[in-house]
XYZ file of C-alpha atoms in Angstrom:
453
model
C -0.016 0.002 -0.016
C 1.330 3.412 -0.962
C 1.212 5.874 1.941
C -0.766 8.968 1.013
C -1.060 11.919 3.414
C -2.395 15.402 3.246
C -2.005 18.877 4.715
C -5.124 20.931 4.339
C -4.602 24.639 5.378
C -7.257 27.285 4.994
C -5.853 30.115 2.820
C -7.199 32.828 5.140
C -3.850 33.804 6.592
C -0.196 32.887 6.748
C 0.936 29.629 8.266
C 2.942 29.858 11.523
C 5.314 27.595 13.331
C 2.415 25.956 15.076
C 0.727 24.697 11.953
C 3.994 23.972 10.272
C 4.180 21.053 12.723
C 1.410 18.941 11.128
C 2.725 19.868 7.621
C 6.208 18.648 8.581
C 4.852 15.510 10.370
C 2.916 14.540 7.277
C 5.763 15.328 4.852
C 8.360 13.341 6.930
C 5.922 10.452 7.416
C 5.377 10.224 3.662
C 9.084 10.728 2.823
C 10.135 8.039 5.253
C 7.593 5.563 3.795
C 8.269 6.515 0.148
C 4.708 7.789 -0.051
C 2.870 10.889 -1.411
C 2.014 14.240 0.192
C -1.022 16.243 -0.932
C -1.363 19.884 -0.340
C -5.145 20.548 -0.207
C -6.445 24.094 0.226
C -9.614 24.306 2.260
C -10.795 27.381 0.266
C -14.575 26.986 0.330
C -14.902 30.069 2.494
C -14.953 32.378 -0.510
C -15.184 35.572 1.553
C -12.001 34.973 3.589
C -9.881 32.832 1.214
C -7.313 34.790 -0.695
C -4.955 33.865 -3.578
C -2.141 35.753 -1.844
C -2.385 33.343 1.108
C -2.328 30.369 -1.276
C 0.866 31.611 -2.771
C 2.303 32.552 0.687
C 1.568 29.027 1.982
C 3.140 27.335 -0.983
C 6.207 29.599 -0.625
C 6.516 28.890 3.108
C 6.261 25.095 2.630
C 8.819 25.170 -0.196
C 11.201 27.099 2.051
C 10.814 24.501 4.752
C 11.695 21.803 2.155
C 8.114 20.535 1.537
C 7.383 19.910 -2.121
C 3.855 18.458 -2.599
C 3.255 15.613 -4.948
C -0.090 17.223 -5.893
C -1.986 20.370 -5.014
C -5.838 20.347 -4.720
C -8.403 23.097 -3.993
C -11.690 22.209 -2.377
C -13.474 25.026 -4.138
C -13.094 23.050 -7.376
C -14.638 19.863 -5.957
C -18.161 20.960 -4.990
C -19.781 18.464 -7.358
C -18.154 15.557 -5.389
C -19.615 16.931 -2.209
C -23.006 17.272 -3.671
C -22.876 13.608 -4.827
C -21.745 12.328 -1.420
C -24.392 14.392 0.382
C -27.161 12.904 -1.839
C -25.870 9.415 -1.106
C -26.299 10.092 2.634
C -29.697 11.631 2.113
C -30.877 8.623 0.191
C -29.751 6.313 2.960
C -31.645 8.367 5.480
C -28.465 9.458 7.234
C -28.632 13.226 6.418
C -31.744 15.010 7.601
C -32.963 18.584 7.547
C -33.364 20.746 10.608
C -34.940 24.196 10.779
C -33.945 25.582 14.268
C -32.353 29.012 14.340
C -29.091 29.472 16.306
C -31.090 31.263 19.062
C -33.535 28.341 19.364
C -30.727 25.866 19.570
C -28.915 27.824 22.234
C -32.130 28.107 24.366
C -32.545 24.344 24.182
C -28.931 23.835 25.289
C -29.351 26.235 28.130
C -32.424 24.314 29.361
C -30.605 21.008 29.154
C -27.668 22.445 31.138
C -30.046 23.856 33.779
C -31.653 20.382 34.170
C -28.160 18.839 34.575
C -28.276 17.148 31.189
C -25.575 17.168 28.491
C -26.470 19.704 25.782
C -27.029 17.066 23.046
C -29.207 17.784 20.087
C -32.630 16.047 20.557
C -33.173 15.087 16.956
C -36.258 17.222 16.712
C -35.566 17.730 13.000
C -35.680 13.989 12.416
C -39.193 13.849 13.802
C -40.704 16.606 11.676
C -43.557 15.719 9.352
C -43.749 16.659 5.713
C -46.313 19.298 6.625
C -44.149 20.763 9.400
C -41.188 20.984 7.027
C -43.331 22.705 4.486
C -44.492 25.209 7.065
C -40.961 26.097 8.001
C -40.107 26.488 4.291
C -43.074 28.795 3.910
C -41.727 30.967 6.615
C -38.609 31.406 4.603
C -36.477 29.090 6.719
C -33.768 27.083 5.011
C -32.642 23.790 6.532
C -29.250 22.897 7.806
C -28.525 19.192 7.452
C -27.319 16.893 10.217
C -25.680 13.509 9.973
C -27.504 10.759 11.811
C -24.937 9.219 14.124
C -25.147 5.514 14.964
C -27.637 5.341 17.739
C -30.152 2.510 17.761
C -32.941 5.011 18.613
C -34.149 5.933 15.148
C -31.090 4.600 13.230
C -32.211 3.279 9.851
C -29.076 1.121 9.793
C -29.313 -0.890 12.958
C -25.942 -2.570 12.348
C -23.818 0.557 12.735
C -21.404 0.753 15.728
C -22.408 3.111 18.535
C -18.899 2.942 20.032
C -15.971 3.672 17.696
C -12.410 2.880 18.506
C -9.111 3.277 16.646
C -5.404 2.632 17.216
C -3.877 6.149 17.214
C -0.281 6.392 15.995
C 0.555 8.828 18.767
C -1.937 8.117 21.573
C -2.647 4.380 21.378
C -6.107 2.945 21.536
C -8.851 5.548 21.573
C -12.662 5.112 21.906
C -15.699 7.348 21.486
C -19.279 6.624 22.451
C -21.214 8.172 19.532
C -24.533 7.738 21.303
C -23.502 10.540 23.707
C -22.839 13.072 20.984
C -24.993 15.533 18.983
C -25.580 14.730 15.353
C -23.138 17.003 13.573
C -24.226 19.631 11.043
C -22.639 18.816 7.676
C -24.428 21.379 5.468
C -25.203 24.896 6.539
C -28.446 26.671 5.899
C -26.852 28.605 3.084
C -26.036 25.312 1.337
C -22.300 25.360 1.984
C -20.527 22.317 3.352
C -18.678 22.137 6.670
C -15.042 21.190 6.519
C -15.641 17.949 8.418
C -17.658 16.655 5.429
C -15.590 18.057 2.581
C -12.442 16.713 4.164
C -13.856 13.166 4.445
C -15.074 13.147 0.838
C -11.639 14.348 -0.295
C -9.813 11.815 1.774
C -11.890 9.049 0.232
C -11.606 10.260 -3.387
C -7.813 10.914 -2.999
C -7.015 7.635 -1.330
C -5.582 9.164 1.850
C -4.211 6.312 4.003
C -3.019 8.257 7.098
C -4.378 11.386 8.795
C -1.786 13.042 11.003
C -2.987 16.120 12.765
C -3.117 17.987 16.110
C -4.658 16.496 19.175
C -7.421 19.092 19.155
C -9.107 16.930 16.520
C -9.264 13.784 18.685
C -12.853 14.558 19.727
C -13.937 14.745 16.101
C -12.481 11.444 15.045
C -15.204 9.118 16.144
C -17.800 11.087 14.234
C -15.580 11.212 11.169
C -15.021 7.421 11.221
C -18.808 7.018 11.260
C -19.143 9.293 8.217
C -16.413 7.410 6.413
C -18.195 4.119 7.011
C -21.625 5.598 6.012
C -20.064 6.561 2.673
C -18.835 3.008 2.240
C -15.167 3.668 2.965
C -12.712 2.384 5.456
C -11.383 5.207 7.580
C -7.653 5.994 7.290
C -5.125 5.415 10.097
C -5.146 8.340 12.549
C -2.344 9.955 14.456
C -2.967 12.939 16.802
C 0.146 14.729 17.917
C 0.511 17.249 20.764
C 0.273 20.944 19.877
C 2.961 23.530 19.678
C 2.262 26.273 22.201
C 3.869 29.347 23.628
C 5.979 28.938 26.798
C 2.841 29.832 28.807
C 0.942 27.015 27.160
C -1.191 29.337 24.984
C -2.074 28.037 21.588
C -0.466 29.581 18.513
C -2.644 31.289 15.893
C -2.490 33.168 12.676
C -2.946 36.410 14.600
C 0.504 36.048 16.062
C 2.331 37.335 13.058
C 5.772 37.350 14.795
C 5.636 33.506 14.645
C 4.641 33.211 10.947
C 6.984 31.150 8.835
C 7.539 34.169 6.592
C 8.621 36.370 9.444
C 11.034 33.671 10.723
C 12.457 33.460 7.250
C 12.749 37.198 6.992
C 14.555 37.210 10.331
C 17.274 35.225 8.709
C 16.695 31.966 10.403
C 17.512 28.590 8.709
C 14.636 26.502 7.442
C 16.215 23.377 9.067
C 16.364 25.181 12.474
C 12.632 25.862 12.239
C 11.914 22.347 10.978
C 14.100 20.701 13.635
C 12.391 22.633 16.522
C 8.849 22.164 15.193
C 9.296 18.431 14.800
C 11.461 17.435 17.800
C 9.954 19.683 20.461
C 7.434 17.705 22.594
C 8.979 14.315 21.759
C 11.178 11.984 23.710
C 14.068 12.802 21.348
C 16.660 15.535 22.023
C 15.910 18.913 20.475
C 18.925 19.365 18.289
C 19.768 20.877 14.908
C 19.302 18.501 12.013
C 21.044 19.536 8.870
C 18.798 17.982 6.122
C 15.168 16.791 5.667
C 16.524 13.335 4.876
C 18.245 13.137 8.266
C 15.139 14.559 10.042
C 13.001 12.010 8.287
C 15.184 9.174 9.693
C 14.838 10.699 13.228
C 11.115 11.223 12.924
C 8.996 8.786 14.948
C 5.399 9.388 15.836
C 5.599 6.996 18.716
C 8.109 9.350 20.410
C 5.580 12.146 20.576
C 4.677 13.143 24.225
C 1.184 13.486 25.592
C 2.153 16.824 27.196
C 2.255 20.222 25.382
C 5.143 20.983 23.040
C 6.263 24.450 24.159
C 7.960 26.726 21.631
C 10.918 28.661 22.975
C 12.126 31.429 20.644
C 15.499 31.435 22.385
C 15.822 27.663 21.747
C 15.074 28.268 18.134
C 17.852 30.897 17.843
C 20.257 28.590 19.599
C 19.541 25.740 17.189
C 19.920 28.248 14.333
C 23.355 29.376 15.593
C 24.483 25.743 15.872
C 23.382 25.018 12.314
C 25.139 28.136 10.945
C 28.416 27.250 12.763
C 28.534 24.038 10.827
C 27.568 25.399 7.393
C 30.320 24.984 4.804
C 31.386 27.900 2.585
C 29.736 26.341 -0.526
C 26.358 26.313 1.294
C 26.474 30.146 1.931
C 28.589 31.372 -0.951
C 25.674 32.591 -3.014
C 23.860 34.024 0.004
C 26.950 36.044 0.907
C 27.220 37.358 -2.653
C 23.572 38.307 -2.452
C 24.460 40.464 0.508
C 27.299 42.146 -1.415
C 29.961 40.183 0.451
C 32.418 38.937 -2.116
C 34.180 36.837 0.494
C 36.212 33.648 0.182
C 36.189 30.467 2.324
C 38.784 31.893 4.708
C 36.400 34.671 5.682
C 33.486 32.437 6.236
C 35.345 29.862 8.165
C 36.815 32.573 10.369
C 33.496 34.293 11.224
C 30.778 31.521 11.148
C 31.428 30.450 14.686
C 30.317 33.941 15.827
C 27.281 34.212 13.586
C 23.841 33.389 14.929
C 22.417 33.838 11.327
C 24.240 33.912 8.064
C 23.309 37.573 7.824
C 25.445 38.302 10.857
C 28.422 37.920 8.526
C 27.680 41.511 7.296
C 28.969 42.869 10.657
C 32.229 41.032 10.297
C 32.646 42.003 6.614
C 32.472 45.625 7.750
C 35.172 44.859 10.273
C 37.333 43.433 7.571
C 36.732 46.205 4.928
C 36.171 49.127 7.284
C 35.639 51.738 8.264
C 35.098 50.784 11.830
C 34.452 52.940 14.853
C 37.614 52.202 16.791
C 37.356 52.296 20.578
C 40.189 53.334 22.932
C 39.719 53.608 26.683
C 41.703 56.449 28.319
C 43.872 54.031 30.268
C 44.802 52.142 27.116
C 45.946 55.110 24.905
C 49.612 54.851 25.732
C 49.568 51.085 25.269
C 47.788 51.263 21.831
C 50.064 54.063 20.798
C 53.022 51.824 21.111
C 51.427 49.024 19.071
C 52.024 50.606 15.640
C 55.829 50.482 15.985
C 55.761 46.817 17.138
C 53.580 45.462 14.327
C 55.754 42.832 12.632
C 56.992 43.661 9.148
C 56.032 41.734 6.057
C 52.892 39.888 5.098
C 50.170 39.694 7.698
C 49.757 35.926 8.436
C 48.028 33.882 11.207
C 51.341 34.076 13.071
C 51.329 37.841 13.148
C 48.920 38.118 16.098
C 51.088 35.946 18.328
C 54.344 37.749 17.436
C 52.754 41.163 17.835
C 51.155 40.508 21.204
C 54.377 38.812 22.437
C 56.355 42.007 21.599
C 53.750 44.266 23.270
C 53.767 42.033 26.387
C 57.494 42.305 26.624
C 57.537 46.069 26.163
C 54.552 46.970 28.357
C 54.277 44.064 30.830
C 50.619 43.680 29.970
C 48.991 40.245 29.706
C 45.690 38.530 29.397
C 42.616 40.711 28.812
C 44.585 43.917 29.386
C 46.930 42.913 26.484
C 44.400 41.554 23.990
C 41.181 43.617 24.540
C 42.565 47.103 23.672
C 43.848 45.730 20.369
C 40.519 44.062 19.536
C 38.593 47.237 20.337
C 40.809 49.529 18.278
C 40.924 47.192 15.232
C 37.306 45.879 15.250
C 35.323 48.282 17.407
C 33.944 45.176 19.260
C 34.539 43.484 22.671
C 33.975 40.056 21.297
C 34.283 38.325 17.948
C 36.291 35.830 15.885
C 39.803 34.786 16.794
C 42.107 37.706 16.125
C 44.749 35.334 14.891
C 42.503 34.597 11.913
C 40.949 38.043 11.612
C 44.184 39.949 11.301
C 45.176 38.639 7.835
C 41.635 39.341 6.587
C 41.844 42.980 7.858
C 45.243 43.425 6.194
C 48.178 45.630 7.016
C 46.879 48.926 5.620
C 43.554 48.689 7.507
C 45.412 47.833 10.642
C 47.674 50.825 10.398
C 44.812 53.058 9.489
C 42.999 52.102 12.706
C 45.964 52.510 15.063
C 46.526 56.000 16.462
């Protein structure tokens, strides 16, 4: 069996690091199994769906390393939903209801007041033809509910009232459908709810595994019943923990600072974002993984914890720095050129250990090429003033720094921080940075002399 998975975002906003998690889980699951990944846009909300968000989501997924095997749009599949809905109506499993939202809420309030669960009472199922006609004459349009397996009024007495499944992340799960309200699948305006369109798509597209956030666990029993009512076997389910803020708050599209686009614009590496999104909240160590192939090999749904996966921005930046420190020159050559840094491998290998992002190399290129804002503390002026005369003659090499500081130590008696720091400040304008032994040849004799008083 070929594994087929899907990621089905709504193009009503940008994706963020929270919903990149199910996208990555599905992609890595398919990649590891040699299967297929479908990107399916839930764009039936015509008022809120935007083409710009479709393009943004595709760009963000591509940046993360996710290349779909196929792309689908639910707005182009309405005929399939109509056909499936009619099949359920013909079987007596989809019935019209005419209550207004206010009427339904009053009923729920009465049930709560009586200590009963606010479950729909199937009043719509009991309406006569004449009663339906009267509602229609008032101008009411029906919404349509799916008749859950419940032997009270179930036209198919053989259906299961308790549904169970083996969850790839959570183990055996069970739901008593007799305790739930019949779900609305078609709104009064004739549009379909996502629960229904998603199931029809999963059947038509041969989806074998549904991997998604644990906030969907409560929906799964109902969805399995709909799969079976449409004559299909439900896919295998896996419900992973959700990525949250450090305070346990859920992530949403409104938190623009966490959007994939903003993280990319911040200069973060795609594999740092992917590593954190996938490994946080699992039993595996959260560490930088250099490639998607390597991350796929580490990926294991059974390692997912039952507790929240808390997103830590500082941890993301730490992972990013660790990735950058290991990037070879060939991996960043074009990116450096794009930042107008015509540097060679010596430069990158000298500075990468001090870069949290590749873009940080700009700061060190300015140090190399100048001008820099040299810093000299009052107590160091005499010491720095003597440095020019003791700079070794000839080509500046990695040995120059050691020879120069040895001569200064002998002349001034300074050592340690008091010896090295004043030179670093006057030559780079910084208190910290790459090893001066390697930086000095990059700066060059003329720039060194120009920066010394």
